[in-house]
XYZ file of C-alpha atoms in Angstrom:
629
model
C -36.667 -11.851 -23.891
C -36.915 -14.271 -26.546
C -33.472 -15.747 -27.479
C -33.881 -15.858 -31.098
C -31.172 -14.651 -32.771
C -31.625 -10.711 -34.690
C -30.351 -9.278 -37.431
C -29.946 -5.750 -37.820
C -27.969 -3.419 -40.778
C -26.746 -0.557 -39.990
C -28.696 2.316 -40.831
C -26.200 4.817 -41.714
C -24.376 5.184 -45.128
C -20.872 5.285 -44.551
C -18.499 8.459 -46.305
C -16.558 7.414 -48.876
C -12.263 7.802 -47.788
C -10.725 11.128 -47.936
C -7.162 11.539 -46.946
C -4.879 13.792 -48.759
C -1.234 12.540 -49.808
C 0.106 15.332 -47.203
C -1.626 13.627 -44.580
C -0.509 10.132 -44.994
C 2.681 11.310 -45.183
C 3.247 13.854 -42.520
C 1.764 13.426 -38.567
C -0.085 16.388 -37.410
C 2.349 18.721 -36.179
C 0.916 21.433 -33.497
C 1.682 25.206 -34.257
C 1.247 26.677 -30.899
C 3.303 25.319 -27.864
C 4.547 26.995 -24.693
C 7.657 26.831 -22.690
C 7.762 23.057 -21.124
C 4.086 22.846 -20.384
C 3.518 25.890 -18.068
C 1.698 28.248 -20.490
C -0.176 25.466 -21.974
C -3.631 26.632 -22.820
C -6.893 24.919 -22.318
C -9.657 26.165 -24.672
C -12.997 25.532 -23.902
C -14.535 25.639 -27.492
C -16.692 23.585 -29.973
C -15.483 20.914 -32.726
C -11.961 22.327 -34.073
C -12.235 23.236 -37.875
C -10.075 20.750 -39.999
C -8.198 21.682 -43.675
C -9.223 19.637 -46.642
C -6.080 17.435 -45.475
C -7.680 16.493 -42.008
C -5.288 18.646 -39.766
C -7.078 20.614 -37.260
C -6.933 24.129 -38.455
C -3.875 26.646 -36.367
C -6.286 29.152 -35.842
C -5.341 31.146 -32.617
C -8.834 32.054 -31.935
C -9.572 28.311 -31.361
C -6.485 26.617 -30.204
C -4.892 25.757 -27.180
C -0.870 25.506 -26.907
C 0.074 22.134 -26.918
C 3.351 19.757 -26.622
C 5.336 20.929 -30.044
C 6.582 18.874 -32.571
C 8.942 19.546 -35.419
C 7.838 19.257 -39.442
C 8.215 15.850 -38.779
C 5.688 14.790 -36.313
C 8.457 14.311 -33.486
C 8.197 15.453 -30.243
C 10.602 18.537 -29.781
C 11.371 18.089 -25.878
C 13.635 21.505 -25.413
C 11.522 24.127 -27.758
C 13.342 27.161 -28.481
C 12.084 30.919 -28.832
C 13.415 33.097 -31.455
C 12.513 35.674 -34.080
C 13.664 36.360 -37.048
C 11.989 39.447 -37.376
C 14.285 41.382 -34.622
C 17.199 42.917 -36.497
C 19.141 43.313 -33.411
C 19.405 39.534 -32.603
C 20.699 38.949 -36.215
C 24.433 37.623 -36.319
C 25.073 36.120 -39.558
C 22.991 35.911 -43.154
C 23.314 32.918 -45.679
C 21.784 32.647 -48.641
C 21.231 29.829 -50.430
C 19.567 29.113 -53.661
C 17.744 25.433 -54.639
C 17.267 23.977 -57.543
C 15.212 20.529 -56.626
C 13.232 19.504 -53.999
C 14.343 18.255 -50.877
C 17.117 20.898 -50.235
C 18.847 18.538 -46.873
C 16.813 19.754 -44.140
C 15.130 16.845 -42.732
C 13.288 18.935 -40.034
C 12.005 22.756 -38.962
C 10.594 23.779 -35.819
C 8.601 26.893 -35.000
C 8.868 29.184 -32.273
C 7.537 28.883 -29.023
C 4.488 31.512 -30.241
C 4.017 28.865 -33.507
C 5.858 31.515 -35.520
C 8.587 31.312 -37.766
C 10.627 28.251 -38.882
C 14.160 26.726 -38.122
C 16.280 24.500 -39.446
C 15.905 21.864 -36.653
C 17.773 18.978 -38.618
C 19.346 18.423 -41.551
C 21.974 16.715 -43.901
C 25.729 17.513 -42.862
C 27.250 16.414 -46.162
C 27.169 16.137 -49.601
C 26.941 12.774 -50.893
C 28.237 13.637 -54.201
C 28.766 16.909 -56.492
C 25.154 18.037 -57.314
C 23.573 16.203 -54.459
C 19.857 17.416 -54.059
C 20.281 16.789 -50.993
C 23.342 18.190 -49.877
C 21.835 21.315 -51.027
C 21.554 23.498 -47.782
C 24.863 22.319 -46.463
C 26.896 23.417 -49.114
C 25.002 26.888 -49.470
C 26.191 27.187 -45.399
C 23.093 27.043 -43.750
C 23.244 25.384 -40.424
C 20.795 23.805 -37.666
C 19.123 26.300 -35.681
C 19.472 28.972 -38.674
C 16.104 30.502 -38.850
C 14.227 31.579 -42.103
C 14.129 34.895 -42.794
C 13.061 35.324 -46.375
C 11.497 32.904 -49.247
C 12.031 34.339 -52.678
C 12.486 37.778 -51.392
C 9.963 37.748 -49.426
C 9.872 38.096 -45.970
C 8.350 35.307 -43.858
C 9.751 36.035 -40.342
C 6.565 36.869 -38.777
C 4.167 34.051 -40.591
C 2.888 30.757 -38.936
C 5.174 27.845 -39.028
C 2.995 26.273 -41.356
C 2.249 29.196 -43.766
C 6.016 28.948 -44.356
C 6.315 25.187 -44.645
C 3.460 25.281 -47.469
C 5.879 28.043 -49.420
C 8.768 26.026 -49.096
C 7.204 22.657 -49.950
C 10.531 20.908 -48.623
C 8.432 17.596 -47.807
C 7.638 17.117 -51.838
C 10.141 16.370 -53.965
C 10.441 18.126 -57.596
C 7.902 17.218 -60.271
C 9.325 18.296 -63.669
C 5.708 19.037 -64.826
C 5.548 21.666 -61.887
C 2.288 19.981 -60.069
C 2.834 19.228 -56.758
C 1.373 15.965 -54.949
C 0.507 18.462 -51.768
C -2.212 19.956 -50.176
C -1.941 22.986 -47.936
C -1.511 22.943 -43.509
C -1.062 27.005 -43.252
C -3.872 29.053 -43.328
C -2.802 31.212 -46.052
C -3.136 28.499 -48.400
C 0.279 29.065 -49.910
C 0.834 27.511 -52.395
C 4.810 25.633 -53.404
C 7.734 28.696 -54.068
C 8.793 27.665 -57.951
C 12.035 26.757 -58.175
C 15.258 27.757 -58.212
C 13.934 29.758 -55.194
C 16.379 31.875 -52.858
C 16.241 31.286 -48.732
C 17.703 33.803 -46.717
C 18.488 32.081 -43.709
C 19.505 34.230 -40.065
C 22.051 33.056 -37.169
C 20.952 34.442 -33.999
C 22.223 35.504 -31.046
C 22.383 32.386 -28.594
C 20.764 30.207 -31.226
C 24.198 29.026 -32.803
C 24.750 25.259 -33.323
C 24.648 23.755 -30.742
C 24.387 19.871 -29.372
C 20.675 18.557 -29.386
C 19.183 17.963 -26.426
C 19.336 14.509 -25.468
C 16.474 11.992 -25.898
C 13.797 12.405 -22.653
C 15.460 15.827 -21.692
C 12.281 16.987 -19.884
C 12.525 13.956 -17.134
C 9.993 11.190 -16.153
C 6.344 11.923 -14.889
C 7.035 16.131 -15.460
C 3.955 17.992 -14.166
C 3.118 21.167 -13.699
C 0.648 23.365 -12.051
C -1.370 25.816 -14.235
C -0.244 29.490 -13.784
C -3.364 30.786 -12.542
C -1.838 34.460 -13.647
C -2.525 33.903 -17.310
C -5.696 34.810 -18.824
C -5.980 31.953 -20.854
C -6.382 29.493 -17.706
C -9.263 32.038 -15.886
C -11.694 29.419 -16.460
C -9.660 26.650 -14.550
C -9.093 26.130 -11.102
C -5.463 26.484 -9.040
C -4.498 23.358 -8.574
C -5.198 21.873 -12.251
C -2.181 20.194 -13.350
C -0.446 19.687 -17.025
C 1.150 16.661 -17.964
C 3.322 15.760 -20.728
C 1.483 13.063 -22.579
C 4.035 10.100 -23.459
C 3.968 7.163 -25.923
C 6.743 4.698 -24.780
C 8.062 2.964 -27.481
C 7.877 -1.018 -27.711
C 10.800 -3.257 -27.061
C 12.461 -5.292 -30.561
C 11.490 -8.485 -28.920
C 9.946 -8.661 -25.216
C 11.242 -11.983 -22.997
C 9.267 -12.637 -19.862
C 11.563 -14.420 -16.838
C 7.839 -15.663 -15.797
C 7.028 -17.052 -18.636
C 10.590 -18.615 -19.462
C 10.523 -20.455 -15.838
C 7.129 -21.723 -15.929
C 8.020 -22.948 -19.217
C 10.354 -25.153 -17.721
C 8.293 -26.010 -14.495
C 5.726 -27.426 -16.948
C 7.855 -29.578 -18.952
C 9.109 -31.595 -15.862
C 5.103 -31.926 -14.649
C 3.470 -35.186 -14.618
C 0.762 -36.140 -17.229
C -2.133 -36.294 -16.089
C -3.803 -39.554 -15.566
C -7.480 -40.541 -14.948
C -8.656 -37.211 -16.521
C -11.894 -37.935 -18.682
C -12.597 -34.276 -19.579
C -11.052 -31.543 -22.138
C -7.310 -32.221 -22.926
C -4.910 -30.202 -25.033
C -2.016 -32.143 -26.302
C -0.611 -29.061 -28.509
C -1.771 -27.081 -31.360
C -2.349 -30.494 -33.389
C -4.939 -31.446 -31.261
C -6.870 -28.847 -31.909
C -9.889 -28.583 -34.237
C -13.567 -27.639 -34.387
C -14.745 -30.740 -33.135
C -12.414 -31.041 -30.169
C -13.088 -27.490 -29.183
C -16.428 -28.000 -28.980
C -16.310 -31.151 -26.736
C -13.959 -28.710 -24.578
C -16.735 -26.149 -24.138
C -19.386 -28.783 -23.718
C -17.090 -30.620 -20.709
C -16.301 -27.087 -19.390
C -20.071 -26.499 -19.204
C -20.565 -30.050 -17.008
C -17.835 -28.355 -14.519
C -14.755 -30.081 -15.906
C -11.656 -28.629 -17.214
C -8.294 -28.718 -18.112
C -5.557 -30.638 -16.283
C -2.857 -28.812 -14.663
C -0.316 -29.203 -17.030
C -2.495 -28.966 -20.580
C -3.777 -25.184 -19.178
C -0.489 -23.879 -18.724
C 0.758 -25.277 -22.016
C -2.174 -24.119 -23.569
C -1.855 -20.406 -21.760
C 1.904 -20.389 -22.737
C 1.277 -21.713 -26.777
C -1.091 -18.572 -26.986
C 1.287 -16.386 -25.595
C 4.228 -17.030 -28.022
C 1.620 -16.006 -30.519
C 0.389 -12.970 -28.686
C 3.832 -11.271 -27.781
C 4.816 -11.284 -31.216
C 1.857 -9.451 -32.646
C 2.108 -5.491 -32.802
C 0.304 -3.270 -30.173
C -2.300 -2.573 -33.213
C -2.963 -5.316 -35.055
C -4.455 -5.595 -38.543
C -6.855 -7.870 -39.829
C -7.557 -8.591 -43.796
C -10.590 -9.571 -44.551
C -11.135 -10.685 -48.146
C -13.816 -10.037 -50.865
C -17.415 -12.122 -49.816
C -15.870 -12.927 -46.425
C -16.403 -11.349 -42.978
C -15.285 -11.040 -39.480
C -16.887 -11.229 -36.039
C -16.103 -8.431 -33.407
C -17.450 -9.850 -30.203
C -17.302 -7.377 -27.389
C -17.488 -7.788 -23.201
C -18.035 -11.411 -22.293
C -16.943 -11.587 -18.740
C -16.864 -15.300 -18.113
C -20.601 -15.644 -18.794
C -19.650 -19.273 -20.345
C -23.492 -20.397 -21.178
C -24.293 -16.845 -22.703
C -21.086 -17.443 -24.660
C -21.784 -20.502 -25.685
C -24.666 -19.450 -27.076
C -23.461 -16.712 -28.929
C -21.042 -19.101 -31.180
C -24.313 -21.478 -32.198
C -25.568 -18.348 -33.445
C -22.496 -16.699 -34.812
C -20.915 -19.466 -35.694
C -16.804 -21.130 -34.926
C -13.786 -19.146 -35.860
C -12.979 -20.200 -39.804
C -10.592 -18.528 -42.596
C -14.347 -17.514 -44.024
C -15.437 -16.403 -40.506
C -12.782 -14.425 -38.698
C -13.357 -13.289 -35.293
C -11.884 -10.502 -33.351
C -12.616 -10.737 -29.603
C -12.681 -6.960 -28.046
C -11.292 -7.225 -24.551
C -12.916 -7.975 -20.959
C -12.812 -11.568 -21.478
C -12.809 -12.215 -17.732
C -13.916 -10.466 -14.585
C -17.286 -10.886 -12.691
C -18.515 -13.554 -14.330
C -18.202 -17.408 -12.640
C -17.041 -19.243 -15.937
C -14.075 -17.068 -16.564
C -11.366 -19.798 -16.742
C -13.499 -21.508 -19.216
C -14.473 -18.831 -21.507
C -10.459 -17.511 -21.472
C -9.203 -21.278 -21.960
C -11.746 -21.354 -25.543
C -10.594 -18.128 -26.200
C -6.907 -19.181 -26.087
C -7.783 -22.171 -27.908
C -9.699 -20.475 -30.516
C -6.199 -18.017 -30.961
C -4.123 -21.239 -31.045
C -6.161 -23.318 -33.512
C -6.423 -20.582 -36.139
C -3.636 -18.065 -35.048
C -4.155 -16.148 -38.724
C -8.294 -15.780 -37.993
C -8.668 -14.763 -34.606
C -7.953 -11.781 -33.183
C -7.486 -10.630 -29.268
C -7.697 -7.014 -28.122
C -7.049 -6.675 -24.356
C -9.928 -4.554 -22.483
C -9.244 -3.242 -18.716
C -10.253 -6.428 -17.335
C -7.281 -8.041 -18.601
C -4.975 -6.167 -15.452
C -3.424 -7.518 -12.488
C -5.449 -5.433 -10.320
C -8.836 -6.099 -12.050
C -8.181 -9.321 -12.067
C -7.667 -9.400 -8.302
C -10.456 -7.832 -7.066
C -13.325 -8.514 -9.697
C -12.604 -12.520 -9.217
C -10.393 -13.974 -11.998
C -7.455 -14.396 -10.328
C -9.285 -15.923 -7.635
C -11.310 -18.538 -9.620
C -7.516 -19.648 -11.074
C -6.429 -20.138 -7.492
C -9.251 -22.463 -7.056
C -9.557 -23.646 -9.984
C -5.880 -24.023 -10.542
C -2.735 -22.383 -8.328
C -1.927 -19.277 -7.537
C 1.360 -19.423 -9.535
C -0.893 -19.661 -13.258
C -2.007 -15.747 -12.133
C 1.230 -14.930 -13.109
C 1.342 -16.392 -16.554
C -2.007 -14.407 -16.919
C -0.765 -11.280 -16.485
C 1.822 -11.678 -18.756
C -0.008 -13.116 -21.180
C -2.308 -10.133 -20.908
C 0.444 -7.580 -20.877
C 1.562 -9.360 -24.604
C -2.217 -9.073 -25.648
C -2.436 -6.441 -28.826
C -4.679 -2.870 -27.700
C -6.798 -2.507 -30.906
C -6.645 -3.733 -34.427
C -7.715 -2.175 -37.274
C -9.849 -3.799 -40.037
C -8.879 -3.314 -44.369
C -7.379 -0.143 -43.289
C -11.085 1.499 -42.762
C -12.622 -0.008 -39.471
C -11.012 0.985 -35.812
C -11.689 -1.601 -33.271
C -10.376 -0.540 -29.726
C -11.878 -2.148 -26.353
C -12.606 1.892 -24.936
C -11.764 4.650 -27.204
C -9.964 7.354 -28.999
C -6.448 8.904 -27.609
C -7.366 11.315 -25.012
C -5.880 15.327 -24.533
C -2.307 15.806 -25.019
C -1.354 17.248 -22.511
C -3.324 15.455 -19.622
C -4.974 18.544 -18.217
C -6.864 17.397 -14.450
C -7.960 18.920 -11.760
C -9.894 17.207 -8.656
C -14.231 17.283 -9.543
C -13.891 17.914 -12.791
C -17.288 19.481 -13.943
C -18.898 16.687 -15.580
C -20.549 19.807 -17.933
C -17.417 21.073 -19.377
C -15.743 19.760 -22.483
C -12.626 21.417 -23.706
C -10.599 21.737 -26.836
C -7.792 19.091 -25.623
C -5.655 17.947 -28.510
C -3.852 19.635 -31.422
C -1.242 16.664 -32.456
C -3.168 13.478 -33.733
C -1.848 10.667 -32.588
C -1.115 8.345 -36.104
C -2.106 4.489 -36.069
C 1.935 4.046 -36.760
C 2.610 5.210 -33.287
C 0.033 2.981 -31.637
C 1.064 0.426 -33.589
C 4.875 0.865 -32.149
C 3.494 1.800 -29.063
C 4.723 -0.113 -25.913
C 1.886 -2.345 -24.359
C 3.865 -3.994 -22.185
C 3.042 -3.312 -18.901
C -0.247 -2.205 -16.782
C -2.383 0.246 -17.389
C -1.108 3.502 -15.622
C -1.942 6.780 -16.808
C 1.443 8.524 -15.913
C 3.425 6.054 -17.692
C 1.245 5.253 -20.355
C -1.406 7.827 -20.745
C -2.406 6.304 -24.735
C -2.784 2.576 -23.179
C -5.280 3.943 -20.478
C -7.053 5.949 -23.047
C -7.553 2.876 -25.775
C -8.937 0.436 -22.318
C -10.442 2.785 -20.392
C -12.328 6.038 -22.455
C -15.798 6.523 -23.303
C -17.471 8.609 -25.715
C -20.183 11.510 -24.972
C -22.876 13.228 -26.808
C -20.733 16.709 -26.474
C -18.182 17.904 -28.461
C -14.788 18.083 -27.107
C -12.858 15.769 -23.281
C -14.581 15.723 -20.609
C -13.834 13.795 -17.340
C -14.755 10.205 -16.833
C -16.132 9.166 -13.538
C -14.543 5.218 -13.814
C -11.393 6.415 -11.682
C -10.390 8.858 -9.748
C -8.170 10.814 -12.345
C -6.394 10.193 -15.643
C -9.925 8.828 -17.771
C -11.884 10.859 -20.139
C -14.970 11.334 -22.161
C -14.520 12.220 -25.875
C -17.022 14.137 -28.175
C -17.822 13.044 -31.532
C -15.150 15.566 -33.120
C -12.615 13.926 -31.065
C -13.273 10.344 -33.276
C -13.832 11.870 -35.595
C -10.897 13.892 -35.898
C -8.746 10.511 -35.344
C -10.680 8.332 -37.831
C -10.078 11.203 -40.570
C -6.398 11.922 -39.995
C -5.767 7.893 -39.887
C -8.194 7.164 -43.102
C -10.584 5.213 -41.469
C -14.397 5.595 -41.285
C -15.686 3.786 -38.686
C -14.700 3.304 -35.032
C -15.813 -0.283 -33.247
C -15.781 -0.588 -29.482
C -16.999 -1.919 -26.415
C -16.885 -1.414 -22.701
C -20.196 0.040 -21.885
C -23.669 -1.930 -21.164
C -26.050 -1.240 -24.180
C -29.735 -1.943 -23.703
C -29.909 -3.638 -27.059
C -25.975 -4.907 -27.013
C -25.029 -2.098 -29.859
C -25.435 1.918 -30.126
C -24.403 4.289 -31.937
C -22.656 6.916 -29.663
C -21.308 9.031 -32.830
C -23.352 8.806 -36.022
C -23.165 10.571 -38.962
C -19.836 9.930 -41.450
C -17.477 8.747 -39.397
C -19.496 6.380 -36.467
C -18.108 5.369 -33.887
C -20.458 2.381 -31.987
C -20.574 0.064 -28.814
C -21.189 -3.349 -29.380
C -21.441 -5.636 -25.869
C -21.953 -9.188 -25.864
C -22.428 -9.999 -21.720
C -26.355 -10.295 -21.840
C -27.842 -9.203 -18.277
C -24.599 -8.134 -17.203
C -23.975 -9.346 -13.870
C -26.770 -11.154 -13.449
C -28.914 -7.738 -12.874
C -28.932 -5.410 -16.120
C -31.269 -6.737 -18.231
C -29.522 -5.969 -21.425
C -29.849 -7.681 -24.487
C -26.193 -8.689 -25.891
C -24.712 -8.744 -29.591
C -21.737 -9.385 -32.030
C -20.867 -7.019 -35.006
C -20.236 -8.615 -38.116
C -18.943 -6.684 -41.215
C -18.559 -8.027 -44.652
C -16.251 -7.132 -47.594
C -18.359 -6.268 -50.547
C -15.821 -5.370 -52.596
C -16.077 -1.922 -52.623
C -15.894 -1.326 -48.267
C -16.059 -3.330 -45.397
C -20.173 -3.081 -45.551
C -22.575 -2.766 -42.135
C -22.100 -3.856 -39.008
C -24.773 -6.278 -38.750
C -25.466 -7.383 -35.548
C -26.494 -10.718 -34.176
C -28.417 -10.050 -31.089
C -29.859 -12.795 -28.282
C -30.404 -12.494 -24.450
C -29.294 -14.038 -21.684
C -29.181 -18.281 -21.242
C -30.005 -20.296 -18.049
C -26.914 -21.057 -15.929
C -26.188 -22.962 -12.586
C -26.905 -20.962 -9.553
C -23.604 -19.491 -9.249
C -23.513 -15.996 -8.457
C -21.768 -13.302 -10.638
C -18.940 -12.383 -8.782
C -18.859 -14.901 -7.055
C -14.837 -15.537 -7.153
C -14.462 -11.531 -6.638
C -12.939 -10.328 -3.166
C -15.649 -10.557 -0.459
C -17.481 -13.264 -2.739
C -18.755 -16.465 -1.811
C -15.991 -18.730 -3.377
C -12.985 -16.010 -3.071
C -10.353 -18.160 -1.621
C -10.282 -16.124 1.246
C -14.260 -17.043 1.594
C -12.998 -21.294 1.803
C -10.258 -20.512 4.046
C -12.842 -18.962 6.858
C-alpha cells in the first residue's frame, strides 16, 4: 500500500443541536425502579422512544425498572413505597397554597411502581417573611409528605413525571406566564398557574424520618434475578444485577509513589557521556529539540535515567490536575488532531506527524489512548508523547485507553521494555501517571472523544455465555458529561468498582440496537447499539462521538451513521505486524458555525528494524524473563 498520505471528508451532514432548557438543567431521572435491585427488569426491545427534550420516554410497555433517582438526578439508595391513593394509610392532610415558583422543595421521589411524588427534600426555614422559598415549610408540609392533589385535582395515581410537569417546581415564576420548560410526563402537562393549592398526605410509617445515610445499600451489592417474575422469563437463573456506581473524584489526589521518586531523582547523578535525547525541563523543550529526540530514539538511543523520570513526573503534575473529562477549545479557522491506537509502533508514528504535522496552538492534538502495548518502540513513542503534553500543556490532549493498566502493561510488554530499557522501579511511576491520565474529552461542547465507548446498562445485568444475538433495553438514567467529568479515575479499571471507567476503555459499538455482551473479557464489557450513542450524545448536546480501540481496514469507520455518528479512527497501521490495515488521524476544523468533518489523513505501515511486535510481552523474545534464561 502506497504511503501517500489521503484525504477524506466525511460524507455525512451532521444535525444541527437540539437540547431543550429542561434537559440541560435536569439529569434524566428513571420512573420505574424496584425494591434494591431484585425486581429489576430487563426488556428486550428496540431503540427506546425519546421526548422532544431527549429523555427516554416512561412508557411501561418499553421500560425496564432501573436504579431510581429523585427530581434531581441523585441516586435515591433506600426507595420507599407508598400511595397516596389508599385512604386508609392517610394520617394527616396539609394544604398549602404558592404563590411563586420554587415553593422549598429541593427534591421528590416516586414510588417504587414510578407512581406518585414525595417530598424527598426540602427547605426547613424561612429565610425571611415572604420567602419564595420558605414557601412549603411554613404551609407545614414536611419530607416524606406525599402529593395528593394539584389544584383540586387528584394526582395520586399519575406517573412521577406527569406530576412534576403540573407542578413545574424546577422553573421559577415568569411574570409573563411562559415557562422556559418542556414536558418529561407523558401526559404532556403542561405548568399548574399560580397561586395553585397542594394537598399534601402523611402516611402511615412514612413520617419524617432521618435520611438514610450516604452508600446505605453497601459495597459491590448483587443480586440474583428472581427467576419467579415474569418479566425475567427470558433470562437465565443465575443472571445477576448490579448496582452501577460512579465514585466520585478526590479534591486533589497525592501519590506516595510519585512524591518518593520525586525525591530519589533529585539526589541522582547527571548523566555524563550521553550524546543522545536529553530533557533538562520544560525550557528545553521545543519543536526542534523534539524532533532530534524522535530521530535519536529511532537510531536506538534514549533518555538518561534521570531526564525520563523527570520528564514522566513533569507530565504527571500536569495530568493529575486535569478533570476525568477534559475539554478542548478549538477556535474559529483552527483544528485539532485526534490520533487513535499507536501501540509503540515508533516508525509508523513518526510518520504520521510528517504528515499530520507537530502539536501547535493552530494544530492541537488529542491522543486517544493505547499509547503502549505490543508494539517494540513503546518507551519512545510514550516519552514524545509526554514531551509533546509538556511542551504545549494547553494544545495537547491525553485520553487513557485500556492499555494504559498495570495489568496490560505487564503482560502485553510495556512494563517489560521499561525494565530493560530502564528499572523496574519507573513501572511504578507509569501506572500512576496513567491512573492521573483524563478518560475522554469533549471537543466545543459538540464532539465526544472516548478511547472505547458510551456508558454501558445501569444496572450491570450478566449472566455466564451471554447470547452474542440478544440486545436488551439496558439503561433508563443517562449518565450527564458533569458526572464523568467528576467521576473518579483514579485507580484501575475494574468493573465492580468502577463500572463507567471500564465502559469509556473497554466498550464497543454494534450494528443492533440496544447492550449486548462483549467477548474482550470474561464479564463486565458490552456492545452498544446505535440508540445507545445516540441517546447519550442527545441528552449531553453533542453530535458526534470519536473513538478508537478497534482495527479498521481503512484506519476510520463509521459504526453509527446517520445524525448523531459515532466513528473509529485507528492509527497502528498493520497492527501487530500481521493485520494489514491501513491507519489514520481525524482532524476536525472550526468553521465557524460547527466543528466541520472529520477528515482523515490516512497512510500505511513504514519499514522498521526486525524487532518483533510483542516482542517485550510475557513469553517474548526480549521479556526480561527471556534474558535471564
Amino acid at each position: 500500500l502506497s504511503s501517500t498520505p489521503t484525504f477524506v471528508r466525511t460524507r455525512k451532514a451532521m444535525g444541527s443541536l437540539r437540547r431543550s432548557a429542561l434537559s440541560q438543567a435536569l439529569a434524566a431521572v428513571a420512573v420505574l425502579a424496584s425494591c434494591r435491585y431484585l425486581t429489576e427488569v430487563l426488556t428486550f426491545v428496540g431503540p427506546s422512544p425519546t421526548t422532544a427534550s431527549g429523555r427516554p420516554t416512561r412508557s411501561l410497555s418499553v421500560s425496564r425498572l432501573a436504579s431510581m433517582r429523585d427530581s434531581e438526578g441523585n441516586k435515591i439508595r433506600e426507595p420507599k413505597t407508598f400511595d397516596a391513593s389508599n385512604t386508609a394509610s392517610i394520617t394527616r392532610t396539609v394544604a398549602v397554597e404558592y404563590k411563586k415558583r420554587p415553593f422549598g422543595v429541593l427534591s421528590y421521589a416516586p414510588s417504587t411502581n414510578g407512581k406518585g411524588a414525595m417530598i424527598w427534600n426540602m427547605n426547613e426555614n424561612s429565610r425571611y417573611p415572604g420567602d419564595p422559598q420558605g414557601q412549603a415549610w411554613t404551609g407545614g408540609a414536611q419530607k416524606f409528605m406525599a402529593i395528593k392533589s394539584v389544584a383540586g385535582q387528584d394526582v395520586s395515581t399519575w406517573d412521577f413525571w406527569d406530576i412534576m410537569d403540573i407542578l413545574d417546581d424546577k422553573i421559577l415564576d415568569n411574570s409573563a406566564g411562559i415557562f422556559q420548560s418542556s414536558g418529561a410526563g407523558g401526559m404532556g402537562n403542561k405548568p399548574a398557574e399560580l397561586p395553585v393549592s397542594v394537598e399534601y398526605v402523611e402516611l402511615t410509617g412514612l413520617a419524617n424520618e432521618p435520611s438514610p445515610p450516604p452508600g446505605g445499600m453497601g459495597q459491590n451489592v448483587e443480586q440474583t434475578i428472581d427467576s419467579r417474575d415474569e418479566r425475567f422469563k427470558d433470562l437465565p437463573r443465575d443472571a445477576t444485577i448490579r448496582e452501577y456506581k460512579i465514585p466520585v473524584a478526590p479534591a486533589s489526589y497525592r501519590s506516595d509513589v510519585v512524591e518518593n521518586l520525586r525525591s530519589a531523582v533529585a539526589s541522582m547523578p547527571e548523566p555524563t557521556g550521553h550524546a543522545g535525547p536529553r530533557y533538562m525541563g520544560p525550557q528545553s523543550l521545543s519543536e526542534d529539540s523534539i524532533r532530534q529526540m524522535l530521530a535519536s530514539f529511532k537510531t536506538g538511543q534514549i533518555l538518561p535515567m534521570k531526564d525520563a523520570y523527570k520528564l514522566a513526573i513533569d507530565a504527571y503534575d500536569l495530568l493529575v490536575k486535569e478533570k476525568t473529562l477534559g475539554r478542548v477549545n478549538v477556535p474559529v479557522g483552527q483544528k485539532v488532531t485526534v490520533v487513535g491506537d499507536l501501540h509503540g509502533q515508533l516508525f509508523d508514528f513518526d510518520h504520521m506527524l510528517s504528515l499530520a504535522g507537530f502539536p501547535s496552538p493552530n494544530n492541537q492534538f488529542l491522543f486517544n489512548g493505547d499509547f503502549v502495548d505490543r508494539g517494540p518502540w513503546s518507551v519512545e513513542v510514550i516519552f514524545t508523547l509526554l514531551a509533546f503534553k509538556v511542551w504545549q500543556p494547553g494544545h495537547v490532549f491525553m485520553n487513557r485507553g485500556n492499555h494504559e493498566a498495570e495489568m496490560a502493561n505487564h503482560f502485553y510488554g510495556f512494563f517489560g521494555e521499561i525494565e530493560v530499557k530502564y528499572e523496574k522501579r519507573m513501572t511504578d511511576l507509569f501506572a500512576e501517571l496513567f491512573r492521573a491520565t483524563p478518560l475522554c474529552h469533549v471537543i466545543n461542547n459538540e464532539v465526544f472523544v472516548v478511547h472505547g465507548g458510551i456508558p454501558g446498562p445501569d444496572p450491570r445485568v450478566w449472566w455466564k455465555g451471554m447470547d452474542n444475538q440478544i440486545s436488551f433495553d439496558g439503561r433508563q438514567i443517562q449518565i450527564s458529561l458533569s458526572e464523568i467529568e467528576n467521576s473518579n479515575r483514579f485507580m484501575e479499571p475494574n468493573p465492580d468498582d468502577n463500572p463507567l471507567m471500564v465502559d469509556l476503555l473497554w466498550s464497543d459499538p454494534k450494528g443492533k440496537d440496544g447492550y449486548g455482551p462483549s467477548g474482550r473479557m470474561s464479564s463486565g464489557i458490552y456492545l452498544f447499539g446505535p440508540d445507545v450513542s445516540r441517546n447519550f450524545m442527545e441528552f449531553n448536546g453533542l453530535r458526534m462521538t470519536l473513538r478508537s480501540h478497534e482495527v479498521k481496514a481503512q484506519g476510520y469507520r463509521f459504526d453509527h451513521e446517520g445524525q448523531y455518528p459515532l466513528i473509529t479512527v485507528f492509527s497502528a497501521p498493520n497492527y501487530v505486524d500481521k493485520a494489514g490495515n491501513m491507519a489514520s488521524v481525524a482532524v476536525l476544523t472550526n468553521d465557524g458555525t460547527k466543528m466541520a468533518g472529520p477528515e482523515f489523513v490516512q497512510y500505511s505501515a513504514q519499514p522498521h528494524p526486525d524487532v518483533p511486535s510483542g516482542a517485550y510481552a510475557v513469553g517474548g523474545p526480549l521479556h526480561p524473563e527471556a534474558a535471564a534464561r
